[in-house]
Amino acid sequence: MMKKTLFDKIWEKHVVKEIENGPCVFYIDRHYVHEVTSPQAFAGLDARGMKVRRPDLVTATADHNVPTIDQHLPIKDELSAKQVKTLEENCANHGIEAFGLNHKHQGIVHVIGPEMGFTQPGMTIVCGDSHTSTHGAFGAIAFGIGTSEVEMVLTTQCLMQRKPKQMRINVDGALKAGVTAKDVVLYVISKLTTSGGTGYFVEFAGSTFRNMTMEERMTVCNMSIEMGARGGLIAPDQTTFDYLEGRQQVPKGADFEKAVADWSQLFTEEEAVFDKEYHYDAQEIPAMITFGTNPGMGIGLSDHIPTADEVDDTEKRTLAKALDYMDFREGDAIAGKKIDYVFIGSCTNGRIEDLRAVAEVVKGHKKADHVTAWIVPGSKLVEEQAIEEGIKQVLNEAGFELRQPGCSACLAMNDDKIPAGSYCVSTSNRNFEGRQGPGSRTLLASPITAAKAAISGVVVEA
């Protein structure tokens, strides 16, 4: 018998019907929705007089458009206010529980799902958002879908899907001091490029990932989409079970023990074959930062910006265009570059462990006078923890601003925009032209690297 991968085991249990020479009908266990990609889908249902098939399997929250200050006040931006209100109305009309502004569970959809226990091993999970891959950290098949597919899942709880190819990325060994999960995934993307995973679902394996916390694993899987992959996942283990135990939506008592027994079968069997496989040594991974306009343009903090002679011919034009936009020069050291903003947050690095790491770096220091530093928790729960643990006080004393939950400056869909021409060291997941605001210049990095830059006012060597 063919040995099965983790992906195979989950996929096979969710195929409702095979279509000869075509896609299969694929069942979805959990559907996350937010205010940006759901209005058209709900409008489609209403136009056909249809209802949501399984409202109990839909989790909704407002995150992209919400302000991150004065959330008790009406949203000033008319479009954002309309989108948030429309989500609440659509959910009320279809019997879906929604976590809107000022709800105790409001937050970024990919943060609240795991922290509430909606995300569990062996599930299939979708959302109209590319970073749905985050949930793969729990040993789930999780991926983003388009608006028409959002409507399809709301209507049928199924999707039409073709099975993707499979890739395994192995990283083994202990990370060097100061190197984080964010650095690991930025390193891998820099090696594979932003198209290296196209057509694949990626399993992250090896001792480096096994030794990560769940929040670190979520960071890695979150950015699997940035290498072009459909999604990424990590086999569940005791770390996963410990994280889930006691969470609101997770089975309790004997039911939890039964669930753990089932989840423990979710692993790739020895001798299972992947379509493509890579191996990396953790000791070779430095603290990383991006210099260009896609997540694959990453280098170590001690490295120099590449020259045209150091990249493939196919990349020379992209390099030149990126450096022109960033106003960087070939061969320059990245360390010492002056920065204007620091943004720590997003579904990549807006969890409590990220805020704890920042507080540890900045305690007893002050940010540079010319730097604006926004710290945005990924959820109300993270915000509450930051206050209870004294993190907010540490941040305030250092001149950092702890804001309220939301996607914030990850993308220019709310008030938290980086001005044109300004440099922002960001813990988010994308550094495309204008991603954080028209003309903004983004350098992706870990929370530790971002915090050090805020204090120094420049990119700091590890």
XYZ file of C-alpha atoms in Angstrom:
462
model
C 0.000 0.000 0.000
C 1.090 3.544 -0.733
C 2.197 5.332 2.424
C 0.094 8.370 3.210
C 1.088 11.891 4.032
C -0.651 14.002 6.660
C -2.319 15.891 3.818
C -3.522 12.647 2.188
C -5.206 11.472 5.398
C -7.185 14.675 5.860
C -8.008 15.078 2.166
C -9.386 11.558 1.740
C -11.763 11.923 4.699
C -13.315 15.048 3.173
C -13.918 13.960 -0.412
C -17.689 13.750 -0.878
C -17.615 12.771 -4.534
C -14.960 12.165 -7.162
C -15.635 13.566 -10.625
C -13.925 11.664 -13.425
C -11.217 13.798 -15.065
C -12.335 16.722 -12.939
C -12.305 18.173 -9.447
C -13.915 16.532 -6.444
C -16.685 17.719 -4.180
C -14.780 18.608 -1.021
C -16.409 19.040 2.406
C -15.472 22.017 4.613
C -15.508 21.749 8.421
C -15.080 25.400 9.392
C -15.719 28.558 7.385
C -14.315 31.874 8.606
C -15.747 35.100 7.185
C -14.914 38.786 7.580
C -16.359 42.048 6.300
C -14.359 42.409 3.078
C -14.951 39.255 1.026
C -18.377 38.219 2.336
C -20.887 40.946 1.279
C -21.087 39.835 -2.360
C -21.425 36.193 -1.297
C -24.336 36.941 1.037
C -25.910 39.120 -1.665
C -25.746 36.150 -4.023
C -27.554 33.959 -1.505
C -30.223 36.580 -0.920
C -30.749 37.101 -4.633
C -31.502 33.388 -5.011
C -33.606 33.206 -1.863
C -31.194 30.726 -0.247
C -30.056 30.255 3.341
C -26.672 29.340 4.798
C -26.571 25.557 4.970
C -24.610 25.224 8.240
C -24.525 28.549 10.112
C -23.110 26.708 13.136
C -19.941 25.998 11.128
C -19.383 29.649 10.204
C -17.347 32.030 12.367
C -17.483 35.745 11.561
C -15.543 38.762 12.779
C -14.697 42.296 11.690
C -10.973 42.915 11.278
C -9.751 44.449 7.997
C -11.642 47.736 8.077
C -11.870 48.411 11.780
C -10.060 51.344 13.424
C -7.546 50.495 16.130
C -8.233 53.511 18.340
C -11.537 54.713 19.821
C -13.394 51.551 18.817
C -16.251 52.616 21.103
C -17.019 55.442 18.676
C -18.753 55.116 15.275
C -16.361 54.280 12.432
C -15.542 57.522 10.624
C -14.773 56.102 7.188
C -18.104 55.586 5.430
C -17.057 52.568 3.355
C -15.484 50.809 6.340
C -18.534 51.535 8.490
C -20.813 50.150 5.795
C -18.793 46.961 5.396
C -18.736 46.253 9.129
C -22.452 46.975 9.463
C -23.249 44.804 6.440
C -21.377 41.866 7.980
C -23.355 42.185 11.197
C -26.669 42.398 9.297
C -25.857 39.433 7.049
C -24.848 37.287 10.012
C -27.994 38.245 11.943
C -30.166 37.399 8.919
C -28.565 33.973 8.511
C -28.160 32.931 12.147
C -24.364 33.239 12.238
C -22.567 34.285 15.410
C -20.522 37.401 14.642
C -17.774 38.979 16.705
C -18.112 42.631 15.751
C -16.523 45.721 17.235
C -16.582 45.825 21.043
C -17.403 42.116 21.276
C -15.151 40.409 23.821
C -13.957 37.947 21.139
C -13.436 40.441 18.318
C -10.095 40.299 16.551
C -8.280 39.189 13.434
C -10.069 36.124 12.090
C -6.882 34.021 12.002
C -6.112 34.901 15.610
C -9.509 34.402 17.230
C -10.197 31.074 15.480
C -7.311 29.240 17.166
C -7.541 31.038 20.516
C -11.238 30.137 20.843
C -10.623 26.533 19.767
C -12.662 26.644 16.568
C -9.534 25.495 14.712
C -8.702 21.857 15.403
C -6.502 19.112 13.904
C -7.798 17.162 10.926
C -10.209 19.884 9.837
C -10.694 21.477 6.467
C -10.887 25.245 6.886
C -11.505 28.061 4.419
C -11.904 31.830 4.460
C -12.058 34.561 1.854
C -8.545 35.536 2.855
C -5.229 34.169 1.613
C -3.693 33.855 5.079
C -6.167 31.174 6.085
C -3.069 28.984 5.764
C -2.342 30.067 9.365
C -4.673 27.352 10.700
C -2.548 24.637 9.099
C -0.318 24.917 12.163
C -2.820 22.629 13.904
C -2.587 19.869 11.323
C -5.497 21.116 9.230
C -5.986 21.697 5.517
C -6.626 25.431 5.525
C -6.613 27.745 2.521
C -8.020 30.976 1.167
C -10.880 31.114 -1.304
C -12.467 33.694 -3.613
C -15.795 35.432 -3.120
C -17.708 33.098 -5.444
C -16.311 30.170 -3.451
C -17.365 31.859 -0.206
C -20.913 31.805 -1.576
C -20.519 28.152 -2.578
C -19.440 27.112 0.924
C -22.187 29.169 2.580
C -24.731 27.453 0.331
C -23.477 23.862 0.283
C -20.696 23.522 2.917
C -18.617 22.111 0.056
C -16.199 23.259 -2.633
C -15.073 21.948 -5.993
C -11.372 21.189 -5.569
C -8.537 19.433 -7.365
C -5.971 17.776 -5.171
C -2.738 19.807 -5.248
C 0.788 18.469 -5.429
C 2.637 18.068 -2.146
C 5.911 19.494 -0.892
C 7.778 18.888 2.343
C 10.143 21.463 3.816
C 12.419 20.027 6.506
C 14.313 22.238 8.931
C 16.370 20.556 11.624
C 18.465 21.771 14.516
C 18.368 24.536 17.101
C 17.981 28.139 15.979
C 20.685 30.656 16.858
C 19.962 33.221 19.559
C 17.656 35.963 18.327
C 16.396 33.943 15.364
C 12.638 33.380 15.376
C 9.937 31.507 13.489
C 9.436 34.603 11.314
C 13.096 34.487 10.335
C 12.803 30.798 9.447
C 9.931 31.314 7.042
C 11.463 34.463 5.508
C 14.665 32.482 4.957
C 12.816 29.632 3.254
C 10.915 32.053 1.005
C 14.164 33.813 0.089
C 15.532 30.457 -1.048
C 12.449 29.190 -2.897
C 11.182 32.596 -4.153
C 7.564 33.734 -4.082
C 6.646 31.219 -6.788
C 8.580 28.234 -5.460
C 5.523 26.670 -3.852
C 3.036 27.325 -6.656
C 0.754 24.336 -7.163
C 1.764 22.689 -3.882
C 0.473 22.216 -0.375
C 3.453 22.316 1.981
C 4.125 20.239 5.070
C 6.703 21.773 7.415
C 8.654 19.022 9.172
C 11.800 18.511 11.203
C 12.971 19.159 14.751
C 12.995 22.952 14.358
C 9.254 23.075 13.780
C 8.545 20.406 16.388
C 10.294 22.568 18.971
C 8.213 25.639 18.122
C 5.229 26.819 20.141
C 1.817 26.864 18.493
C 2.023 30.593 17.969
C 5.379 30.206 16.240
C 3.970 27.454 14.039
C 1.071 29.737 13.100
C 3.574 32.367 11.956
C 5.260 29.826 9.675
C 2.051 28.451 8.158
C 0.643 31.962 7.805
C 3.420 32.840 5.368
C 3.393 29.599 3.375
C 1.109 31.428 0.954
C 3.946 33.926 0.334
C 6.006 31.248 -1.410
C 3.073 30.713 -3.769
C 1.816 27.582 -2.001
C -1.865 26.765 -1.604
C -1.246 26.416 2.120
C 0.997 24.883 4.731
C 0.527 22.498 7.637
C 2.381 20.928 10.553
C 1.541 17.571 12.144
C -0.234 17.915 15.499
C 1.580 16.694 18.596
C 1.549 17.152 22.374
C 2.291 20.859 21.942
C -0.880 21.141 19.859
C -2.999 19.187 22.332
C -1.755 21.206 25.310
C -2.584 24.453 23.507
C -6.118 23.302 22.672
C -7.093 21.745 25.998
C -9.642 23.854 27.845
C -10.389 26.259 25.012
C -13.994 27.273 24.536
C -14.853 25.251 21.423
C -12.686 22.217 22.156
C -14.242 18.965 23.485
C -13.966 18.474 27.232
C -13.201 15.501 29.507
C -13.520 12.070 27.915
C -14.464 13.656 24.584
C -11.163 15.536 24.587
C -9.215 12.339 25.266
C -11.015 10.665 22.361
C -10.252 13.642 20.132
C -6.558 13.483 21.076
C -6.498 9.781 20.214
C -7.887 10.609 16.765
C -5.613 13.620 16.272
C -2.588 11.513 17.172
C -3.099 9.528 13.953
C -2.527 12.646 11.885
C 1.078 12.306 10.751
C 2.977 11.486 7.587
C 3.882 7.824 7.410
C 7.477 6.773 6.891
C 8.395 6.346 3.234
C 5.503 8.521 2.079
C 6.526 10.263 -1.145
C 6.284 14.008 -1.788
C 6.349 15.627 -5.207
C 9.139 17.908 -4.017
C 11.236 18.085 -0.866
C 13.769 20.502 0.659
C 16.124 20.320 3.655
C 17.635 23.202 5.633
C 19.940 23.458 8.638
C 18.553 25.735 11.355
C 22.055 26.874 12.299
C 22.461 28.478 8.869
C 19.374 30.692 9.287
C 20.103 34.303 10.330
C 17.745 36.980 11.598
C 16.092 38.178 8.379
C 14.675 41.357 6.866
C 13.324 42.188 3.412
C 14.818 44.904 1.224
C 12.463 44.814 -1.776
C 8.847 44.594 -2.821
C 7.986 40.942 -2.364
C 8.530 38.589 0.606
C 11.153 36.611 -1.315
C 13.503 39.601 -1.312
C 14.933 38.775 2.078
C 18.483 38.871 3.449
C 20.213 38.434 6.776
C 20.549 41.550 8.927
C 24.330 41.451 8.447
C 24.095 41.060 4.662
C 24.130 43.597 1.852
C 21.431 44.329 -0.679
C 22.135 42.149 -3.743
C 23.712 43.555 -6.869
C 22.482 42.792 -10.371
C 25.476 40.466 -10.816
C 24.317 38.377 -7.842
C 20.813 37.538 -9.115
C 19.554 35.448 -12.006
C 18.914 37.186 -15.316
C 15.178 36.686 -14.816
C 15.349 38.658 -11.559
C 17.447 41.642 -12.681
C 14.497 43.745 -13.839
C 12.510 42.954 -10.677
C 15.502 43.902 -8.527
C 15.996 47.206 -10.325
C 12.315 48.113 -10.058
C 12.183 47.180 -6.373
C 15.294 49.172 -5.470
C 13.960 52.182 -7.346
C 10.711 52.014 -5.367
C 12.505 51.483 -2.046
C 15.179 54.093 -2.890
C 17.918 51.604 -2.011
C 21.190 50.998 -3.856
C 22.728 47.713 -4.956
C 25.398 46.454 -2.590
C 24.413 48.658 0.350
C 24.330 47.166 3.841
C 20.772 46.817 5.133
C 21.910 47.523 8.697
C 21.979 51.221 9.425
C 19.099 52.102 7.097
C 16.968 54.782 8.746
C 13.350 53.889 9.442
C 10.284 55.985 10.276
C 7.628 53.555 11.487
C 7.448 50.208 13.238
C 4.323 48.081 13.008
C 4.048 45.000 15.217
C 0.835 43.069 14.698
C -1.212 41.293 11.980
C -2.279 37.651 11.685
C 1.421 36.827 11.331
C 2.796 38.353 14.531
C -0.004 39.902 16.580
C -0.247 37.237 19.279
C 0.634 37.459 22.950
C 4.021 35.755 22.554
C 4.969 38.408 19.986
C 4.050 41.211 22.384
C 5.951 39.514 25.200
C 9.059 39.325 23.017
C 8.768 43.021 22.162
C 8.326 43.997 25.816
C 11.457 42.038 26.745
C 13.487 43.953 24.138
C 12.200 47.460 24.896
C 11.975 47.320 28.682
C 14.136 50.065 30.141
C 14.669 51.713 26.739
C 13.023 54.472 24.722
C 12.130 54.421 21.060
C 13.959 56.834 18.758
C 12.267 60.238 18.691
C 11.645 60.151 14.931
C 10.030 56.685 14.962
C 6.302 56.039 15.309
C 5.753 52.608 16.860
C 2.344 50.911 16.678
C 1.742 47.676 18.546
C -1.586 46.162 17.511
C -2.888 43.058 19.320
C -4.501 40.394 17.177
C -7.570 40.098 19.392
C -9.373 41.442 22.433
C -7.973 38.524 24.418
C -4.408 39.437 23.431
C -5.118 43.052 24.372
C -6.434 41.978 27.781
C -3.406 39.742 28.382
C -1.042 42.581 27.447
C -2.696 44.818 30.019
C -2.879 42.161 32.747
C 0.769 41.124 32.292
C 2.030 44.702 32.436
C 3.148 44.660 28.805
C 1.126 47.762 27.970
C 2.892 49.719 30.708
C 6.323 48.597 29.491
C 5.429 49.604 25.933
C 4.045 52.974 26.973
C 7.139 53.766 29.034
C 9.255 52.992 25.963
C 7.139 55.306 23.802
C 5.298 52.543 21.943
C 1.539 52.749 21.442
C -0.577 49.696 22.215
C -3.631 50.079 20.010
C -6.849 48.032 19.758
C -7.352 44.797 17.763
C -7.510 44.767 13.983
C -5.538 44.130 10.813
C -4.249 47.711 11.112
C -1.171 48.661 9.078
C -0.777 45.228 7.524
C -2.744 46.627 4.591
C -4.109 50.004 3.592
C -7.798 49.257 4.200
C -8.219 51.266 7.408
C -6.900 54.413 9.053
C -3.495 52.953 9.987
C -1.524 53.840 6.856
C 2.197 54.463 6.426
C 2.825 57.802 4.648
C 4.329 57.893 1.154
C 8.106 57.666 1.190
C 8.279 56.476 4.795
C 10.072 53.281 5.804
C 8.253 50.831 8.068
C 9.746 47.754 9.687
C 6.681 45.542 9.811
C 5.911 42.135 11.305
C 3.146 41.565 8.758
C 3.354 39.256 5.754
C 3.528 41.362 2.576
C 5.738 44.178 1.372
C 4.229 44.885 -2.051
C 4.280 48.411 -3.437
C 1.687 50.453 -1.545
C 0.649 47.547 0.657
C 0.769 49.679 3.816
C -0.324 52.872 2.073
C 0.347 54.579 -1.285
C 4.091 55.060 -1.670
C 4.926 53.375 1.635
C 8.098 51.291 1.905
C 7.907 48.069 3.920
C 10.684 45.952 5.430
C 9.341 42.653 6.778
C 10.976 41.311 9.929
C 10.380 39.570 13.244
C 8.970 41.364 16.314
C 12.436 41.304 17.903
C 14.078 42.932 14.886
C 11.254 45.485 14.638
C 11.531 46.397 18.322
C 15.293 46.894 18.088
C 14.834 49.111 15.021
C 12.277 51.235 16.868
C 14.750 51.878 19.684
C 17.719 52.588 17.425
C 15.858 54.386 14.642
C 17.674 52.260 12.075
C 17.825 48.632 11.020
C 20.109 46.956 13.555
C 22.459 44.056 12.939
C 21.618 40.930 14.928
